[in-house]
Short mmCIF file of N, CA and C in Angstrom, two decimals:
data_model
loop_
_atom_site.label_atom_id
_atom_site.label_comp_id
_atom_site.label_asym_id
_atom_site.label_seq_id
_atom_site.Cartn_x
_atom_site.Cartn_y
_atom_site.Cartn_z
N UNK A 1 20.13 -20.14 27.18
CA UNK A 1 18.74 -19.78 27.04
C UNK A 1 18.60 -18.35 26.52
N UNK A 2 18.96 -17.24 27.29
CA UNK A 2 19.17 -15.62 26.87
C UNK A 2 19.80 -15.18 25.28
N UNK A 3 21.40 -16.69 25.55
CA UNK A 3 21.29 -16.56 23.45
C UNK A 3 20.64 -16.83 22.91
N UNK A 4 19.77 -18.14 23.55
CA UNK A 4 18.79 -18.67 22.10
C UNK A 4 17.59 -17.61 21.98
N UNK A 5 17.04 -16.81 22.69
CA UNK A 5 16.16 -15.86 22.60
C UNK A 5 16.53 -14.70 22.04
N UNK A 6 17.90 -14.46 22.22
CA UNK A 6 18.38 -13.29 21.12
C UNK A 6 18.10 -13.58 19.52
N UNK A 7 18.89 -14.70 19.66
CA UNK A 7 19.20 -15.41 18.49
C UNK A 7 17.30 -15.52 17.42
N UNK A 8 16.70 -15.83 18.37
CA UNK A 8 14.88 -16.10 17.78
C UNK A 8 14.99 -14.66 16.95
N UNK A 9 14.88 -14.01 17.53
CA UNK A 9 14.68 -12.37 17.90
C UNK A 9 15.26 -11.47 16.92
N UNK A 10 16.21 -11.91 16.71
CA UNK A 10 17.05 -11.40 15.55
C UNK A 10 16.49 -11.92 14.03
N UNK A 11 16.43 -13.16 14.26
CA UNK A 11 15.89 -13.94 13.01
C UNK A 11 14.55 -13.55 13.19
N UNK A 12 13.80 -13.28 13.70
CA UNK A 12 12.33 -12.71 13.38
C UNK A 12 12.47 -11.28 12.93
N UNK A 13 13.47 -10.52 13.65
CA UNK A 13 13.50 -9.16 12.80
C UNK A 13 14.00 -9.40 11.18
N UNK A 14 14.75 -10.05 11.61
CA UNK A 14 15.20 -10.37 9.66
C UNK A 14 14.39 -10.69 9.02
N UNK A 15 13.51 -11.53 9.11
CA UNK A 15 12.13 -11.98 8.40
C UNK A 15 11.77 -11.01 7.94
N UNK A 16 10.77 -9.84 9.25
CA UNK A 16 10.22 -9.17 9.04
C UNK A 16 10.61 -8.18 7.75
N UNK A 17 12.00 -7.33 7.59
CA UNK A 17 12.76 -6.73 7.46
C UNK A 17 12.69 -7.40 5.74
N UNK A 18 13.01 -8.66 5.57
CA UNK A 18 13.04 -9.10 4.48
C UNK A 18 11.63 -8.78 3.68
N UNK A 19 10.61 -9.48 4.35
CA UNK A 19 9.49 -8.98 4.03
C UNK A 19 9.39 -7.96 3.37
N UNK A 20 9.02 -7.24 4.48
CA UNK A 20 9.22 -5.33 3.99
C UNK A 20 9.68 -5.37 2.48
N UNK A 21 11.13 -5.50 2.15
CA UNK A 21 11.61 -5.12 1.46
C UNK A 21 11.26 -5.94 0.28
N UNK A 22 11.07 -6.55 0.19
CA UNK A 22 9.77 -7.73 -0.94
C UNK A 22 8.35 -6.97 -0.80
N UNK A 23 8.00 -6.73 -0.24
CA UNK A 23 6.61 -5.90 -0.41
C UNK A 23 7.17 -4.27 -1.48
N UNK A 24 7.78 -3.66 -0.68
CA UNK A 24 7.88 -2.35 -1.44
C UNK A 24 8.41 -2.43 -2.74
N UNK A 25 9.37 -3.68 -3.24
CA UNK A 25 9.62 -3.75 -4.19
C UNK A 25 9.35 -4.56 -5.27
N UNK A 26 7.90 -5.27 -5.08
CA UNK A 26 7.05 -6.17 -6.03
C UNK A 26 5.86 -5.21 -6.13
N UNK A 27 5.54 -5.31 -7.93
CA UNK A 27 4.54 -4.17 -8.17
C UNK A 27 3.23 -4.90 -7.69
N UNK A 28 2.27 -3.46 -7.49
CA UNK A 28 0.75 -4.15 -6.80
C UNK A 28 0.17 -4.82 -7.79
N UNK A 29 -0.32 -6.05 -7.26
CA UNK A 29 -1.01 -7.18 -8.68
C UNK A 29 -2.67 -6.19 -9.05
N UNK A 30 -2.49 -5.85 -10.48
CA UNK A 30 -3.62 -5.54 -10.43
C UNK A 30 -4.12 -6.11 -11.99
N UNK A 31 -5.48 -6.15 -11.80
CA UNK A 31 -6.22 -7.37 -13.35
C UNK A 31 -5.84 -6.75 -14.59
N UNK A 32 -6.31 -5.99 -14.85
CA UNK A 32 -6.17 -5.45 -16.37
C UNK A 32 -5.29 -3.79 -16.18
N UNK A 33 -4.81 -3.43 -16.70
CA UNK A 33 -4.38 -2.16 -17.22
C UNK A 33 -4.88 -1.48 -18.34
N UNK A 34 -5.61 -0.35 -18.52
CA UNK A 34 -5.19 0.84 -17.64
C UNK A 34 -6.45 0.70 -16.88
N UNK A 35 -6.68 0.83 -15.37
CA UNK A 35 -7.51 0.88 -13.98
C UNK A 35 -7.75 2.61 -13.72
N UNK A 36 -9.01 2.50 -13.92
CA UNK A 36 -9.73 3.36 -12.90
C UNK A 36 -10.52 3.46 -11.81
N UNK A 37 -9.60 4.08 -10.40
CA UNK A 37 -10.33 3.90 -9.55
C UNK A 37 -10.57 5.53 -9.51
N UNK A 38 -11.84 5.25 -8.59
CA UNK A 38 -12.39 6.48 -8.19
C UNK A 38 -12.98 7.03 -5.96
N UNK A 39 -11.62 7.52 -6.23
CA UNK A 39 -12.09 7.65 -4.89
C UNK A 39 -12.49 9.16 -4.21
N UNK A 40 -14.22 8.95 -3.44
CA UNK A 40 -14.93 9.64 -2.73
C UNK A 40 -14.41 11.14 -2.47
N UNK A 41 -14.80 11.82 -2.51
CA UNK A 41 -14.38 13.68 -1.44
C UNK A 41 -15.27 12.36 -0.10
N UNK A 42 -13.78 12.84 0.91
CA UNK A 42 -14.46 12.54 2.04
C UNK A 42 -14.11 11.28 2.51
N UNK A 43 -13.78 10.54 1.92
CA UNK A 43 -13.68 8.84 2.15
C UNK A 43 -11.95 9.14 2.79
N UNK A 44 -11.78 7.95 3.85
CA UNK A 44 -11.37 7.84 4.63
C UNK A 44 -10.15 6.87 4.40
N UNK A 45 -9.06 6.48 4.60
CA UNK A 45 -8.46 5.82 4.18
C UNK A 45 -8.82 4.13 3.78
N UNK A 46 -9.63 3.65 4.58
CA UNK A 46 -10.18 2.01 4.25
C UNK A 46 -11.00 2.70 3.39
N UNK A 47 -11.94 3.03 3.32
CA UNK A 47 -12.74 3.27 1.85
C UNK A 47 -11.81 3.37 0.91
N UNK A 48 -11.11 4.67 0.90
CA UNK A 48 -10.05 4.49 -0.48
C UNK A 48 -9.40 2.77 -0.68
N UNK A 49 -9.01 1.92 0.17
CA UNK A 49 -8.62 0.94 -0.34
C UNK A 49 -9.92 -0.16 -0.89
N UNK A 50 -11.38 0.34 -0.22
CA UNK A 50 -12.01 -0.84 -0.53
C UNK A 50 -12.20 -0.24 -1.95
N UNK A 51 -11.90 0.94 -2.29
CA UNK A 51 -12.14 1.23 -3.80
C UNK A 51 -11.56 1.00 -4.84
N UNK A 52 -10.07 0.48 -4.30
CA UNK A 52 -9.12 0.48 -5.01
C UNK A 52 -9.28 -1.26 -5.06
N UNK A 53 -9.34 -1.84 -4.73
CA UNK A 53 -9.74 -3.49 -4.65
C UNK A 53 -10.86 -3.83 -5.41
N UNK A 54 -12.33 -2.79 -5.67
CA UNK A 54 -13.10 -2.92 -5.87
C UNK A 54 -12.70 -3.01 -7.63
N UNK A 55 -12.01 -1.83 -8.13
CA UNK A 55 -11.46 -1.54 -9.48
C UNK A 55 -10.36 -2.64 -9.66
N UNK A 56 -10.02 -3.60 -9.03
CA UNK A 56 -9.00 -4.61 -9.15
C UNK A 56 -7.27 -4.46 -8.88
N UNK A 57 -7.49 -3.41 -8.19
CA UNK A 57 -5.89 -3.31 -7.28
C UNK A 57 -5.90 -4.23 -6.27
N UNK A 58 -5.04 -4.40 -5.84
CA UNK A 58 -4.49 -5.71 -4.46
C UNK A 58 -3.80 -5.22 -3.94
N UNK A 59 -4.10 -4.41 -2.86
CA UNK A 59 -2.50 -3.26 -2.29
C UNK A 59 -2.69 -4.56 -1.11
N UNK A 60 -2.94 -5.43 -0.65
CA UNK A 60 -2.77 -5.94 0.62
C UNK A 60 -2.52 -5.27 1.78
N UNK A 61 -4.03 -5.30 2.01
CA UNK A 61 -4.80 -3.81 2.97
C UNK A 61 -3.61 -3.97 4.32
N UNK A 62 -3.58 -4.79 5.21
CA UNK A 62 -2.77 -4.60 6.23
C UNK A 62 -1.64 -3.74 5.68
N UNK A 63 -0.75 -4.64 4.51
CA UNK A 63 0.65 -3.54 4.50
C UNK A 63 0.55 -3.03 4.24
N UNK A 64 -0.39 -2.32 3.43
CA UNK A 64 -0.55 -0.90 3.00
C UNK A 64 -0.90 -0.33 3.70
N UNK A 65 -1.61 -0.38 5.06
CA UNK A 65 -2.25 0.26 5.80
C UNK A 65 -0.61 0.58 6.55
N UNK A 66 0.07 -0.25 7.02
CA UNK A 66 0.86 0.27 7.79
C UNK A 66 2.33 0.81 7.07
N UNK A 67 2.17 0.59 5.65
CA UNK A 67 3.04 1.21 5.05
C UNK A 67 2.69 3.03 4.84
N UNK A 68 1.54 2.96 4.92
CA UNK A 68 0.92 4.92 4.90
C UNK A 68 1.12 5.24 6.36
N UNK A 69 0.92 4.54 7.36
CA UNK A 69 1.23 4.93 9.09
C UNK A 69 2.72 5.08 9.01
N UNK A 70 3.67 4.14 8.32
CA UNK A 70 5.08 4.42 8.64
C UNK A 70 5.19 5.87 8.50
N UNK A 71 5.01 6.25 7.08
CA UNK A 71 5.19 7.47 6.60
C UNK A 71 4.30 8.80 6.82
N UNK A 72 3.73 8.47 7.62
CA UNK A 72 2.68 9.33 7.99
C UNK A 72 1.67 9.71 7.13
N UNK A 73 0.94 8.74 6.26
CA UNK A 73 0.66 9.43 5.18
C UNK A 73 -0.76 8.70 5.43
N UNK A 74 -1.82 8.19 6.13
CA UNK A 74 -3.08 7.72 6.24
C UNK A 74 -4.28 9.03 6.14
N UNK A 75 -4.35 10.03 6.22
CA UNK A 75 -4.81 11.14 6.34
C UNK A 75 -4.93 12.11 5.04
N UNK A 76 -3.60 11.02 4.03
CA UNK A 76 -2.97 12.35 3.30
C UNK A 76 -3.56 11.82 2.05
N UNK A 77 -4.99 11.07 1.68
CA UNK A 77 -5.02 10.56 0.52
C UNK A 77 -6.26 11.46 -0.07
N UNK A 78 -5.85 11.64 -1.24
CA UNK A 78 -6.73 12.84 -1.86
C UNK A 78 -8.14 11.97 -2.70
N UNK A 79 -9.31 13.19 -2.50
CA UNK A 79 -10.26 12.61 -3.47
C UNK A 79 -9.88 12.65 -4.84
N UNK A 80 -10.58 11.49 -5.77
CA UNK A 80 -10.54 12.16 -7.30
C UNK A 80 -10.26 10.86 -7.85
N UNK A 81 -10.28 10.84 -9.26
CA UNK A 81 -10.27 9.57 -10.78
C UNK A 81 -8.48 9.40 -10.60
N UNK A 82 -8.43 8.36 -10.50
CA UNK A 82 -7.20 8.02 -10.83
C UNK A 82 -6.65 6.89 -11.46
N UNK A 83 -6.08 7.15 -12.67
CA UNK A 83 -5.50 5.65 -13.95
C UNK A 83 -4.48 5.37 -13.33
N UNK A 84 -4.44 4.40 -13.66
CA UNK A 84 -3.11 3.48 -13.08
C UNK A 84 -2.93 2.34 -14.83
N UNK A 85 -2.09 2.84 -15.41
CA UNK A 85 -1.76 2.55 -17.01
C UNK A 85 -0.73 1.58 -16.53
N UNK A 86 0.18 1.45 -15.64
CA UNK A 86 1.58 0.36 -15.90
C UNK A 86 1.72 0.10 -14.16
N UNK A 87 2.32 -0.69 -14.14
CA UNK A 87 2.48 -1.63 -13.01
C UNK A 87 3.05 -0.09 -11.93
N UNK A 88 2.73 -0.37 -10.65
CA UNK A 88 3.29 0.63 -10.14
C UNK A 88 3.69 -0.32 -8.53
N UNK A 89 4.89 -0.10 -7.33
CA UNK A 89 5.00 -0.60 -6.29
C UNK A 89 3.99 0.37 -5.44
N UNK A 90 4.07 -0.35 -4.35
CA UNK A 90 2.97 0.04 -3.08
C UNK A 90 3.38 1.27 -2.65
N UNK A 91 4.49 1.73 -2.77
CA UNK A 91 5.37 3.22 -2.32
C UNK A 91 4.91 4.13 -3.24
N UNK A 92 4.90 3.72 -4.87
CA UNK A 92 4.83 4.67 -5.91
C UNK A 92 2.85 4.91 -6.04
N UNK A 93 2.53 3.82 -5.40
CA UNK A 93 0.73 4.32 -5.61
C UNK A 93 0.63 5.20 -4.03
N UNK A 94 1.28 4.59 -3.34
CA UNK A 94 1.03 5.74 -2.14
C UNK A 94 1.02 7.14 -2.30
N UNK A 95 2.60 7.68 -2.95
CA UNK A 95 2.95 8.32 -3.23
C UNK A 95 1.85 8.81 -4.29
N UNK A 96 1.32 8.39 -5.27
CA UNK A 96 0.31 9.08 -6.25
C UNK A 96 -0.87 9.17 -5.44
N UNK A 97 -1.46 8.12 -4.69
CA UNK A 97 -2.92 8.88 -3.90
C UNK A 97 -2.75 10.30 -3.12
N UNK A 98 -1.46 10.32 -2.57
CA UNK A 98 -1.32 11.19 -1.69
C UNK A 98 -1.34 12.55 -2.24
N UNK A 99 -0.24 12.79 -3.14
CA UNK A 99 0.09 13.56 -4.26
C UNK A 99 -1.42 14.28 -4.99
N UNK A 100 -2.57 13.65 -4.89
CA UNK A 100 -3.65 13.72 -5.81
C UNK A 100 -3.33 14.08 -7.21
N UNK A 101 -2.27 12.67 -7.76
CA UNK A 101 -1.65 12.50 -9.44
C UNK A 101 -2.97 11.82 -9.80
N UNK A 102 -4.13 12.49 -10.09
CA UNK A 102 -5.49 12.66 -10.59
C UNK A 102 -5.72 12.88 -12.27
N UNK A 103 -6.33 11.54 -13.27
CA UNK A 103 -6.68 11.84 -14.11
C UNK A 103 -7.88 13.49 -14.42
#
């Protein structure tokens, strides 16, 4: 019984784990290229994503949400215009909101 519950346990971390690593490394689906979103002085991290969805990004708000908590980075997203010209992963747009890499 205690193996077969390891055994679950393990294989659910692997899932997860797999996941993950399929998320960070499939670019965010977004409609047309080149995208401008524009996000608020002031707006809060869910605003920045409903803005970024609104302009036709798909960060898939949960993992993105907890992909900016891993890294500490929910706090760290800057106002301002930002193009998005070529496919980018969920790490590399993080990394640019945060950055404020601002047209």
């Amino acid at each position: 019984m205690l193996k077969t519950l390891f055994t679950l346990v393990v294989l659910a971390a692997a899932a997860v784990a797999g996941y993950g690593a399929w998320y960070l490394g499939t670019p965010v689906t977004i409609r047309s290229y080149p995208v401008e979103v524009e996000i608020p002085r002031g707006a809060g991290f869910r605003t920045a994503m409903e803005q970024l969805e609104k302009s036709g990004v798909a960060v898939r708000r949960y993992e993105f949400e907890l992909l900016a908590r891993a890294f500490g980075k929910v706090r760290d997203i800057k106002a301002g215009s930002y193009e998005i010209a070529q496919p980018v992963t969920p790490l590399q747009l993080l990394d640019k909101l945060t950055r404020g890499d601002v047209t």
